[in-house]
Every structure is written in C-alpha cells, then in structure tokens.
PDB file of C-alpha atoms in Angstrom:
ATOM      1  CA  UNK M   9     -37.974  10.285  12.309  1.00 56.00           C
ATOM      2  CA  UNK M  10     -36.178  11.919   9.380  1.00 63.00           C
ATOM      3  CA  UNK M  11     -34.553  14.450  11.689  1.00 63.00           C
ATOM      4  CA  UNK M  12     -32.920  11.604  13.622  1.00 67.00           C
ATOM      5  CA  UNK M  13     -31.610   9.783  10.539  1.00 75.00           C
ATOM      6  CA  UNK M  14     -29.011  12.391   9.524  1.00 74.00           C
ATOM      7  CA  UNK M  15     -27.288  12.587  12.972  1.00 78.00           C
ATOM      8  CA  UNK M  16     -27.310   8.790  13.132  1.00 79.00           C
ATOM      9  CA  UNK M  17     -25.595   8.669   9.746  1.00 78.00           C
ATOM     10  CA  UNK M  18     -22.892  11.063  10.912  1.00 79.00           C
ATOM     11  CA  UNK M  19     -22.354   9.044  14.085  1.00 82.00           C
ATOM     12  CA  UNK M  20     -22.075   5.825  12.070  1.00 84.00           C
ATOM     13  CA  UNK M  21     -19.622   7.483   9.671  1.00 82.00           C
ATOM     14  CA  UNK M  22     -17.519   8.790  12.569  1.00 83.00           C
ATOM     15  CA  UNK M  23     -17.404   5.347  14.198  1.00 85.00           C
ATOM     16  CA  UNK M  24     -16.436   3.765  10.884  1.00 82.00           C
ATOM     17  CA  UNK M  25     -13.608   6.268  10.343  1.00 82.00           C
ATOM     18  CA  UNK M  26     -12.468   5.710  13.923  1.00 81.00           C
ATOM     19  CA  UNK M  27     -12.501   1.954  13.349  1.00 83.00           C
ATOM     20  CA  UNK M  28     -10.365   2.306  10.215  1.00 78.00           C
ATOM     21  CA  UNK M  29      -7.979   4.835  11.713  1.00 81.00           C
ATOM     22  CA  UNK M  30      -7.492   3.237  15.129  1.00 83.00           C
ATOM     23  CA  UNK M  31      -4.596   0.938  14.042  1.00 83.00           C
ATOM     24  CA  UNK M  32      -2.724   3.970  12.691  1.00 83.00           C
ATOM     25  CA  UNK M  33      -3.393   5.925  15.892  1.00 85.00           C
ATOM     26  CA  UNK M  34      -2.154   3.000  17.966  1.00 84.00           C
ATOM     27  CA  UNK M  35       0.975   2.724  15.794  1.00 85.00           C
ATOM     28  CA  UNK M  36       1.721   6.427  16.240  1.00 86.00           C
ATOM     29  CA  UNK M  37       1.193   6.062  19.982  1.00 86.00           C
ATOM     30  CA  UNK M  38       3.551   3.068  20.134  1.00 83.00           C
ATOM     31  CA  UNK M  39       6.212   4.958  18.183  1.00 85.00           C
ATOM     32  CA  UNK M  40       6.693   7.455  21.035  1.00 85.00           C
ATOM     33  CA  UNK M  41       6.481   5.030  23.959  1.00 84.00           C
ATOM     34  CA  UNK M  42       9.381   3.598  25.946  1.00 80.00           C
ATOM     35  CA  UNK M  43      10.278  -0.076  25.779  1.00 76.00           C
ATOM     36  CA  UNK M  44       9.129  -0.577  29.362  1.00 75.00           C
ATOM     37  CA  UNK M  45       5.723   0.903  28.641  1.00 79.00           C
ATOM     38  CA  UNK M  46       5.332  -1.138  25.453  1.00 77.00           C
ATOM     39  CA  UNK M  47       6.174  -4.356  27.286  1.00 75.00           C
ATOM     40  CA  UNK M  48       3.889  -3.621  30.221  1.00 75.00           C
ATOM     41  CA  UNK M  49       0.369  -4.975  30.557  1.00 66.00           C
ATOM     42  CA  UNK M  50      -1.220  -1.538  30.795  1.00 72.00           C
ATOM     43  CA  UNK M  51      -3.204  -0.430  27.738  1.00 72.00           C
ATOM     44  CA  UNK M  52      -3.254   3.301  27.043  1.00 76.00           C
ATOM     45  CA  UNK M  53      -3.384   5.291  23.846  1.00 75.00           C
ATOM     46  CA  UNK M  54      -1.628   8.366  25.236  1.00 79.00           C
ATOM     47  CA  UNK M  55       1.997   7.617  26.283  1.00 80.00           C
ATOM     48  CA  UNK M  56       3.027   8.223  29.858  1.00 78.00           C
ATOM     49  CA  UNK M  57       6.377   9.554  28.603  1.00 78.00           C
ATOM     50  CA  UNK M  58       7.141  10.735  25.075  1.00 82.00           C
ATOM     51  CA  UNK M  59      10.245   9.084  23.617  1.00 79.00           C
ATOM     52  CA  UNK M  60      10.976  10.841  20.318  1.00 82.00           C
ATOM     53  CA  UNK M  61      14.379   9.175  20.175  1.00 81.00           C
ATOM     54  CA  UNK M  62      12.660   6.116  18.710  1.00 81.00           C
ATOM     55  CA  UNK M  63      12.518   7.972  15.388  1.00 84.00           C
ATOM     56  CA  UNK M  64      16.185   8.942  15.438  1.00 81.00           C
ATOM     57  CA  UNK M  65      17.130   5.379  16.371  1.00 79.00           C
ATOM     58  CA  UNK M  66      15.023   4.006  13.534  1.00 80.00           C
ATOM     59  CA  UNK M  67      16.649   6.376  11.051  1.00 80.00           C
ATOM     60  CA  UNK M  68      20.209   5.855  12.240  1.00 77.00           C
ATOM     61  CA  UNK M  69      20.387   2.165  12.989  1.00 69.00           C
ATOM     62  CA  UNK M  70      18.889   0.408   9.986  1.00 66.00           C
ATOM     63  CA  UNK M  71      19.406   2.689   6.989  1.00 78.00           C
ATOM     64  CA  UNK M  72      15.696   3.425   6.748  1.00 83.00           C
ATOM     65  CA  UNK M  73      16.087   6.427   4.435  1.00 84.00           C
ATOM     66  CA  UNK M  74      18.078   4.449   1.862  1.00 88.00           C
ATOM     67  CA  UNK M  75      15.539   1.634   1.951  1.00 88.00           C
ATOM     68  CA  UNK M  76      12.693   4.120   1.565  1.00 88.00           C
ATOM     69  CA  UNK M  77      14.390   5.520  -1.520  1.00 89.00           C
ATOM     70  CA  UNK M  78      14.718   2.010  -2.963  1.00 92.00           C
ATOM     71  CA  UNK M  79      11.062   1.282  -2.295  1.00 92.00           C
ATOM     72  CA  UNK M  80       9.956   4.563  -3.880  1.00 91.00           C
ATOM     73  CA  UNK M  81      12.001   3.883  -7.025  1.00 93.00           C
ATOM     74  CA  UNK M  82      10.800   0.295  -7.368  1.00 94.00           C
ATOM     75  CA  UNK M  83       7.154   1.162  -6.669  1.00 93.00           C
ATOM     76  CA  UNK M  84       7.005   4.159  -9.027  1.00 93.00           C
ATOM     77  CA  UNK M  85       8.828   2.467 -11.904  1.00 95.00           C
ATOM     78  CA  UNK M  86       6.825  -0.752 -11.602  1.00 94.00           C
ATOM     79  CA  UNK M  87       3.581   1.264 -11.431  1.00 93.00           C
ATOM     80  CA  UNK M  88       4.555   3.182 -14.574  1.00 94.00           C
ATOM     81  CA  UNK M  89       5.390  -0.045 -16.411  1.00 95.00           C
ATOM     82  CA  UNK M  90       2.152  -1.704 -15.307  1.00 93.00           C
ATOM     83  CA  UNK M  91       0.037   1.198 -16.583  1.00 92.00           C
ATOM     84  CA  UNK M  92       2.073   1.462 -19.792  1.00 92.00           C
ATOM     85  CA  UNK M  93       1.591  -2.225 -20.615  1.00 91.00           C
ATOM     86  CA  UNK M  94      -1.881  -2.870 -19.245  1.00 89.00           C
ATOM     87  CA  UNK M  95      -3.598   0.182 -20.780  1.00 88.00           C
ATOM     88  CA  UNK M  96      -3.420  -0.852 -24.464  1.00 86.00           C
ATOM     89  CA  UNK M  97      -3.785  -4.532 -23.539  1.00 85.00           C
ATOM     90  CA  UNK M  98      -6.937  -3.805 -21.519  1.00 86.00           C
ATOM     91  CA  UNK M  99      -8.423  -1.844 -24.405  1.00 84.00           C
ATOM     92  CA  UNK M 100      -7.719  -4.743 -26.755  1.00 82.00           C
ATOM     93  CA  UNK M 101      -9.283  -7.257 -24.376  1.00 82.00           C
ATOM     94  CA  UNK M 102     -12.405  -5.156 -23.879  1.00 81.00           C
ATOM     95  CA  UNK M 103     -12.993  -4.111 -27.473  1.00 79.00           C
ATOM     96  CA  UNK M 104     -11.667  -6.880 -29.712  1.00 78.00           C
ATOM     97  CA  UNK M 105     -13.304 -10.288 -29.938  1.00 76.00           C
ATOM     98  CA  UNK M 106     -11.764 -13.607 -30.867  1.00 72.00           C
ATOM     99  CA  UNK M 107      -8.921 -15.884 -29.808  1.00 75.00           C
ATOM    100  CA  UNK M 108      -6.754 -13.036 -28.510  1.00 72.00           C
ATOM    101  CA  UNK M 109      -9.310 -12.089 -25.886  1.00 72.00           C
ATOM    102  CA  UNK M 110      -9.836 -15.724 -24.873  1.00 75.00           C
ATOM    103  CA  UNK M 111      -6.107 -16.305 -24.438  1.00 78.00           C
ATOM    104  CA  UNK M 112      -5.654 -13.044 -22.559  1.00 73.00           C
ATOM    105  CA  UNK M 113      -8.502 -13.751 -20.167  1.00 75.00           C
ATOM    106  CA  UNK M 114      -7.258 -17.285 -19.622  1.00 77.00           C
ATOM    107  CA  UNK M 115      -3.756 -16.011 -18.850  1.00 74.00           C
ATOM    108  CA  UNK M 116      -5.141 -13.574 -16.285  1.00 76.00           C
ATOM    109  CA  UNK M 117      -7.179 -16.233 -14.507  1.00 75.00           C
ATOM    110  CA  UNK M 118      -4.426 -18.872 -14.525  1.00 77.00           C
ATOM    111  CA  UNK M 119      -1.827 -16.420 -13.238  1.00 73.00           C
ATOM    112  CA  UNK M 120      -3.962 -15.722 -10.153  1.00 72.00           C
ATOM    113  CA  UNK M 121      -4.332 -19.407  -9.280  1.00 75.00           C
ATOM    114  CA  UNK M 122      -0.710 -20.309  -8.569  1.00 74.00           C
ATOM    115  CA  UNK M 123       0.711 -19.230  -5.206  1.00 77.00           C
ATOM    116  CA  UNK M 124       3.924 -17.233  -5.114  1.00 78.00           C
ATOM    117  CA  UNK M 125       5.885 -20.060  -3.504  1.00 80.00           C
ATOM    118  CA  UNK M 126       5.503 -22.163  -6.664  1.00 80.00           C
ATOM    119  CA  UNK M 127       7.010 -19.573  -9.003  1.00 82.00           C
ATOM    120  CA  UNK M 128       9.775 -18.147  -6.837  1.00 85.00           C
ATOM    121  CA  UNK M 129      12.333 -20.886  -7.621  1.00 85.00           C
ATOM    122  CA  UNK M 130      12.095 -20.766 -11.443  1.00 85.00           C
ATOM    123  CA  UNK M 131      11.863 -16.977 -11.207  1.00 85.00           C
ATOM    124  CA  UNK M 132      15.040 -16.875  -9.138  1.00 87.00           C
ATOM    125  CA  UNK M 133      16.857 -19.116 -11.631  1.00 88.00           C
ATOM    126  CA  UNK M 134      15.782 -16.938 -14.557  1.00 89.00           C
ATOM    127  CA  UNK M 135      16.911 -13.750 -12.840  1.00 88.00           C
ATOM    128  CA  UNK M 136      20.200 -15.366 -11.806  1.00 88.00           C
ATOM    129  CA  UNK M 137      20.849 -16.243 -15.450  1.00 90.00           C
ATOM    130  CA  UNK M 138      20.180 -12.601 -16.345  1.00 88.00           C
ATOM    131  CA  UNK M 139      22.371 -11.455 -13.400  1.00 88.00           C
ATOM    132  CA  UNK M 140      19.452  -9.549 -11.879  1.00 87.00           C
ATOM    133  CA  UNK M 141      18.986 -11.378  -8.579  1.00 87.00           C
ATOM    134  CA  UNK M 142      20.517  -8.805  -6.212  1.00 87.00           C
ATOM    135  CA  UNK M 143      19.254  -5.834  -8.191  1.00 90.00           C
ATOM    136  CA  UNK M 144      16.482  -3.268  -7.967  1.00 92.00           C
ATOM    137  CA  UNK M 145      15.982  -3.669 -11.709  1.00 92.00           C
ATOM    138  CA  UNK M 146      15.204  -7.360 -11.281  1.00 91.00           C
ATOM    139  CA  UNK M 147      12.864  -6.648  -8.369  1.00 93.00           C
ATOM    140  CA  UNK M 148      11.069  -3.984 -10.415  1.00 94.00           C
ATOM    141  CA  UNK M 149      10.539  -6.437 -13.270  1.00 92.00           C
ATOM    142  CA  UNK M 150       9.209  -9.039 -10.836  1.00 92.00           C
ATOM    143  CA  UNK M 151       6.770  -6.573  -9.251  1.00 92.00           C
ATOM    144  CA  UNK M 152       5.605  -5.494 -12.701  1.00 92.00           C
ATOM    145  CA  UNK M 153       5.042  -9.061 -13.847  1.00 88.00           C
ATOM    146  CA  UNK M 154       3.279 -10.078 -10.648  1.00 88.00           C
ATOM    147  CA  UNK M 155       0.952  -7.042 -10.555  1.00 90.00           C
ATOM    148  CA  UNK M 156       0.204  -6.891 -14.272  1.00 89.00           C
ATOM    149  CA  UNK M 157      -2.539  -9.596 -14.532  1.00 87.00           C
ATOM    150  CA  UNK M 158      -4.800  -8.118 -11.864  1.00 86.00           C
ATOM    151  CA  UNK M 159      -4.170  -4.567 -13.100  1.00 89.00           C
ATOM    152  CA  UNK M 160      -5.097  -5.705 -16.602  1.00 87.00           C
ATOM    153  CA  UNK M 161      -8.278  -7.252 -15.250  1.00 85.00           C
ATOM    154  CA  UNK M 162      -9.176  -4.028 -13.449  1.00 86.00           C
ATOM    155  CA  UNK M 163      -8.571  -1.804 -16.464  1.00 88.00           C
ATOM    156  CA  UNK M 164     -10.423  -3.956 -18.959  1.00 85.00           C
ATOM    157  CA  UNK M 165     -13.481  -3.714 -16.717  1.00 84.00           C
ATOM    158  CA  UNK M 166     -13.264   0.082 -16.824  1.00 86.00           C
ATOM    159  CA  UNK M 167     -12.830   0.040 -20.607  1.00 85.00           C
ATOM    160  CA  UNK M 168     -15.788  -2.301 -21.057  1.00 83.00           C
ATOM    161  CA  UNK M 169     -17.969   0.118 -19.050  1.00 84.00           C
ATOM    162  CA  UNK M 170     -17.376   2.893 -21.604  1.00 81.00           C
ATOM    163  CA  UNK M 171     -20.105   2.717 -24.280  1.00 82.00           C
ATOM    164  CA  UNK M 172     -18.768   1.857 -27.690  1.00 77.00           C
ATOM    165  CA  UNK M 173     -21.260   4.269 -29.216  1.00 77.00           C
ATOM    166  CA  UNK M 174     -19.126   7.169 -27.985  1.00 76.00           C
ATOM    167  CA  UNK M 175     -16.200   5.962 -30.093  1.00 73.00           C
ATOM    168  CA  UNK M 176     -18.472   5.409 -33.069  1.00 75.00           C
ATOM    169  CA  UNK M 177     -19.835   8.939 -32.733  1.00 79.00           C
ATOM    170  CA  UNK M 178     -16.305  10.335 -32.644  1.00 74.00           C
ATOM    171  CA  UNK M 179     -15.358   8.347 -35.735  1.00 75.00           C
ATOM    172  CA  UNK M 180     -18.447   9.602 -37.547  1.00 77.00           C
ATOM    173  CA  UNK M 181     -17.381  13.177 -36.753  1.00 73.00           C
ATOM    174  CA  UNK M 182     -14.129  12.526 -38.608  1.00 74.00           C
ATOM    175  CA  UNK M 183     -11.823  11.773 -35.675  1.00 74.00           C
ATOM    176  CA  UNK M 184      -9.094   9.197 -36.166  1.00 74.00           C
ATOM    177  CA  UNK M 185      -8.617   6.211 -33.876  1.00 71.00           C
ATOM    178  CA  UNK M 186      -5.900   7.999 -31.901  1.00 76.00           C
ATOM    179  CA  UNK M 187      -8.023  11.129 -31.548  1.00 78.00           C
ATOM    180  CA  UNK M 188     -10.958   9.060 -30.302  1.00 77.00           C
ATOM    181  CA  UNK M 189      -8.724   7.403 -27.728  1.00 77.00           C
ATOM    182  CA  UNK M 190      -7.130  10.672 -26.631  1.00 76.00           C
ATOM    183  CA  UNK M 191     -10.241  12.872 -26.510  1.00 78.00           C
ATOM    184  CA  UNK M 192     -12.978  10.423 -25.522  1.00 78.00           C
ATOM    185  CA  UNK M 193     -11.680   7.149 -24.083  1.00 80.00           C
ATOM    186  CA  UNK M 194      -8.742   8.312 -21.967  1.00 82.00           C
ATOM    187  CA  UNK M 195     -10.621  11.105 -20.088  1.00 81.00           C
ATOM    188  CA  UNK M 196     -13.399   8.648 -19.239  1.00 83.00           C
ATOM    189  CA  UNK M 197     -10.823   6.003 -18.338  1.00 84.00           C
ATOM    190  CA  UNK M 198      -8.807   8.257 -16.035  1.00 84.00           C
ATOM    191  CA  UNK M 199     -10.493   7.077 -12.782  1.00 84.00           C
ATOM    192  CA  UNK M 200      -9.673   3.487 -13.740  1.00 86.00           C
ATOM    193  CA  UNK M 201      -6.067   4.383 -14.543  1.00 88.00           C
ATOM    194  CA  UNK M 202      -5.687   6.173 -11.210  1.00 87.00           C
ATOM    195  CA  UNK M 203      -7.275   3.285  -9.285  1.00 87.00           C
ATOM    196  CA  UNK M 204      -5.010   0.788 -11.048  1.00 89.00           C
ATOM    197  CA  UNK M 205      -1.953   2.941 -10.347  1.00 89.00           C
ATOM    198  CA  UNK M 206      -2.867   3.123  -6.654  1.00 88.00           C
ATOM    199  CA  UNK M 207      -3.270  -0.653  -6.504  1.00 88.00           C
ATOM    200  CA  UNK M 208       0.039  -1.244  -8.307  1.00 91.00           C
ATOM    201  CA  UNK M 209       1.908   1.191  -6.077  1.00 91.00           C
ATOM    202  CA  UNK M 210       0.658  -0.215  -2.791  1.00 89.00           C
ATOM    203  CA  UNK M 211       1.266  -3.798  -3.983  1.00 90.00           C
ATOM    204  CA  UNK M 212       4.886  -2.990  -4.788  1.00 92.00           C
ATOM    205  CA  UNK M 213       5.357  -0.827  -1.687  1.00 91.00           C
ATOM    206  CA  UNK M 214       4.186  -3.550   0.707  1.00 88.00           C
ATOM    207  CA  UNK M 215       5.708  -6.537  -1.108  1.00 90.00           C
ATOM    208  CA  UNK M 216       8.007  -8.585   1.129  1.00 90.00           C
ATOM    209  CA  UNK M 217       8.514 -12.137  -0.135  1.00 89.00           C
ATOM    210  CA  UNK M 218      10.131 -11.399  -3.509  1.00 90.00           C
ATOM    211  CA  UNK M 219      12.427  -8.798  -1.966  1.00 91.00           C
ATOM    212  CA  UNK M 220      13.418 -11.218   0.798  1.00 89.00           C
ATOM    213  CA  UNK M 221      14.434 -13.913  -1.696  1.00 88.00           C
ATOM    214  CA  UNK M 222      15.996 -11.781  -4.431  1.00 89.00           C
ATOM    215  CA  UNK M 223      17.896  -9.120  -2.481  1.00 89.00           C
ATOM    216  CA  UNK M 224      21.066  -9.897  -0.520  1.00 87.00           C
ATOM    217  CA  UNK M 225      22.936  -6.583  -0.265  1.00 88.00           C
ATOM    218  CA  UNK M 226      21.804  -4.187   2.487  1.00 86.00           C
ATOM    219  CA  UNK M 227      22.153  -1.216   0.129  1.00 88.00           C
ATOM    220  CA  UNK M 228      19.431  -2.755  -2.070  1.00 89.00           C
ATOM    221  CA  UNK M 229      16.972  -3.537   0.718  1.00 91.00           C
ATOM    222  CA  UNK M 230      13.456  -2.184   0.443  1.00 91.00           C
ATOM    223  CA  UNK M 231      11.435  -0.926   3.403  1.00 89.00           C
ATOM    224  CA  UNK M 232       9.715  -4.223   4.357  1.00 89.00           C
ATOM    225  CA  UNK M 233      13.109  -5.965   4.521  1.00 90.00           C
ATOM    226  CA  UNK M 234      14.640  -3.160   6.569  1.00 87.00           C
ATOM    227  CA  UNK M 235      11.733  -3.170   9.017  1.00 85.00           C
ATOM    228  CA  UNK M 236      12.262  -6.905   9.445  1.00 84.00           C
ATOM    229  CA  UNK M 237      15.788  -6.153  10.711  1.00 81.00           C
ATOM    230  CA  UNK M 238      14.297  -4.624  13.861  1.00 79.00           C
ATOM    231  CA  UNK M 239      13.608  -8.193  14.963  1.00 76.00           C
ATOM    232  CA  UNK M 240      16.751  -9.600  16.577  1.00 66.00           C
ATOM    233  CA  UNK M 241      18.258 -13.002  16.008  1.00 61.00           C
ATOM    234  CA  UNK M 242      16.666 -14.393  19.173  1.00 61.00           C
ATOM    235  CA  UNK M 243      13.237 -12.999  18.373  1.00 60.00           C
ATOM    236  CA  UNK M 244      13.694  -9.881  20.503  1.00 72.00           C
ATOM    237  CA  UNK M 245      11.849  -6.988  18.896  1.00 74.00           C
ATOM    238  CA  UNK M 246      12.749  -3.325  19.258  1.00 74.00           C
ATOM    239  CA  UNK M 247       9.107  -2.286  19.452  1.00 80.00           C
ATOM    240  CA  UNK M 248       9.596   1.455  19.803  1.00 80.00           C
ATOM    241  CA  UNK M 249      11.989   1.916  16.841  1.00 83.00           C
ATOM    242  CA  UNK M 250       9.977  -0.586  14.816  1.00 83.00           C
ATOM    243  CA  UNK M 251       6.774   1.397  15.361  1.00 85.00           C
ATOM    244  CA  UNK M 252       8.597   4.646  14.572  1.00 84.00           C
ATOM    245  CA  UNK M 253      10.031   3.121  11.403  1.00 85.00           C
ATOM    246  CA  UNK M 254       6.577   1.892  10.396  1.00 85.00           C
ATOM    247  CA  UNK M 255       5.130   5.391  10.850  1.00 86.00           C
ATOM    248  CA  UNK M 256       7.879   6.870   8.687  1.00 85.00           C
ATOM    249  CA  UNK M 257       7.373   4.101   6.121  1.00 84.00           C
ATOM    250  CA  UNK M 258       3.690   4.981   5.826  1.00 84.00           C
ATOM    251  CA  UNK M 259       4.326   8.642   4.950  1.00 84.00           C
ATOM    252  CA  UNK M 260       5.354   8.172   1.268  1.00 82.00           C
ATOM    253  CA  UNK M 261       2.359   5.952   0.542  1.00 80.00           C
ATOM    254  CA  UNK M 262       0.022   8.459   2.226  1.00 82.00           C
ATOM    255  CA  UNK M 263       1.495  11.275   0.129  1.00 82.00           C
ATOM    256  CA  UNK M 264       1.117   9.200  -3.039  1.00 81.00           C
ATOM    257  CA  UNK M 265      -2.492   8.373  -2.217  1.00 77.00           C
ATOM    258  CA  UNK M 266      -3.245  12.044  -1.490  1.00 79.00           C
ATOM    259  CA  UNK M 267      -1.885  13.086  -4.886  1.00 79.00           C
ATOM    260  CA  UNK M 268      -3.669  10.296  -6.730  1.00 75.00           C
ATOM    261  CA  UNK M 269      -6.940  11.013  -4.931  1.00 72.00           C
ATOM    262  CA  UNK M 270      -6.964  14.520  -6.392  1.00 67.00           C
ATOM    263  CA  UNK M 271      -6.316  13.090  -9.849  1.00 63.00           C
ATOM    264  CA  UNK M 272      -9.057  10.524  -9.287  1.00 63.00           C
ATOM    265  CA  UNK M 273     -11.567  13.275  -8.515  1.00 57.00           C
ATOM    266  CA  UNK M 274     -10.344  15.310 -11.460  1.00 49.00           C
ATOM    267  CA  UNK M 275     -10.672  12.280 -13.725  1.00 47.00           C
ATOM    268  CA  UNK M 276     -14.247  11.696 -12.607  1.00 47.00           C
ATOM    269  CA  UNK M 277     -15.217  15.300 -13.277  1.00 43.00           C
ATOM    270  CA  UNK M 278     -13.374  15.356 -16.608  1.00 46.00           C
ATOM    271  CA  UNK M 279     -15.021  12.119 -17.642  1.00 43.00           C
ATOM    272  CA  UNK M 280     -18.445  13.484 -16.739  1.00 40.00           C
ATOM    273  CA  UNK M 281     -17.881  16.608 -18.815  1.00 42.00           C
ATOM    274  CA  UNK M 282     -16.357  14.813 -21.792  1.00 44.00           C
ATOM    275  CA  UNK M 283     -19.078  12.133 -21.706  1.00 42.00           C
TER     276      UNK M 283
END
C-alpha cells in the first residue's frame, strides 16, 4: 500500500501542475496560430501552421515595448514605496498596543470595504488638482495607496508571528533597538517582505481600471491599456497579436517572480539560522 502512495502523489502533483499551467500553454499556442485557425471551431494545442509574425505585429503596432517599460517602472517604484511604508507601520501595529493599533487596524479593514468605483472620482479630482492625472507619477502614487492596506495587513501578521522573546533576549545581550531589528527581526521577516513585494508587484502590474481612467496619452500607457487596444472599435479582436502581446507581457512578471523566489528561499534559510 505504501509503495503505491508515492507514485500516486507524483501523478497528482503532475496533474495539478498541468492544470495550473494549461492556460499559459494555450496562450502560447494561440500566439503562433493564424487568425483563420483561431476563429475556427477546431480545438488543437499544437498549431497547424506557425505564425511568428504575430509577435512582430504586436511589438510594432501598439508600442508594446514602451508600455512594458512604463509598467515595469510603475510596478517597481510602487512596490518599493509599499515595502518602505508598510514595514515600520506593520512592526508598530504588531508590537505596540493602544489607540494607534486600533486606528490602524480599523483603517485597514475600512479601506478594503469600499469598491474602487466609489473612490475613483474623488481620486481623479485630487490628482487633477495636483496636475498628476496623465502621469506615471500619479499612477504610481495611486497603486501605492491602493496596495498599502493589504500589504500592511500581510506584514503585521508576519511580524506578530516572530516571538517577542527573541527581541528581549537581544536587548538583554546589550543590543540596541536598531541592532535587534537589523540582526534578529529583519532576517526572520524576510519571507514576509518578499511575499508582500510579490503581491504588490503583481497587483500593480495587472492593474487596469486606475490606468484606464487616469492616463490619456499613449506614451504613458501601461501594458493592460495597450493590450486593450488590440480590440477594435467594432469589437473585432486581433487574437493572434493579442495572444503574442500577452505572452510578452508575462515575461517580466515571470522574471521578477523567479528572482524573488530565490530571495524567498534565502530568507527562509537565513531566518531559520538566525532564529
């Protein structure tokens, strides 16, 4: 019985990975198919003819590279700002008691209740007053503000999981507050920081509604807005170039996740050693 459990586990894991990866495989397959094959009723994963010109058309027609650069800048800067602000705030929420923690927790919960459609109009008016409506700076600030509550909630959970006795032991050994944070808390908190950074990046990378409302100039478009331009005015969709553009749009996020995954593993090992 035990001998059959391990192969069954591997089969289940393979099927699960296949289930998760099938949409990406189908997208890659669609990116090299002709328009006639995409519009036909036949369903096949391997294209009958390989049309690599879909990628060149996606790159040439819609300014995909420029939009990718805008998305990378906005996502990285907003992720940096979210971590920079939420890290000390999360530590304060997890460690300090009193009215500050109550107000902070209440702000986090209330901010998640209201839908985006309710805040977009006053947000637009505020940014217009600051002359930041058609600007990547304004969009970065919006992404930071919108992502910050949930990121703060994530990080304060990681901080609360670190035993306070470790900080007390460091203080008893003569370490200052900053040394305790740098040598004990931050190494143990690294997996939480990496997970929060990954969440913040993907939230900004995939965000569509704020960019649609705030950006008007094509040179400021982010990737989701540019991919929307593959849909014509009469609803006609260029499926091949759209799929090719979507594949290219997924590459930066995959690279970012690969880098952060290594740091996540390193943070876990470092935290285990330092703990």
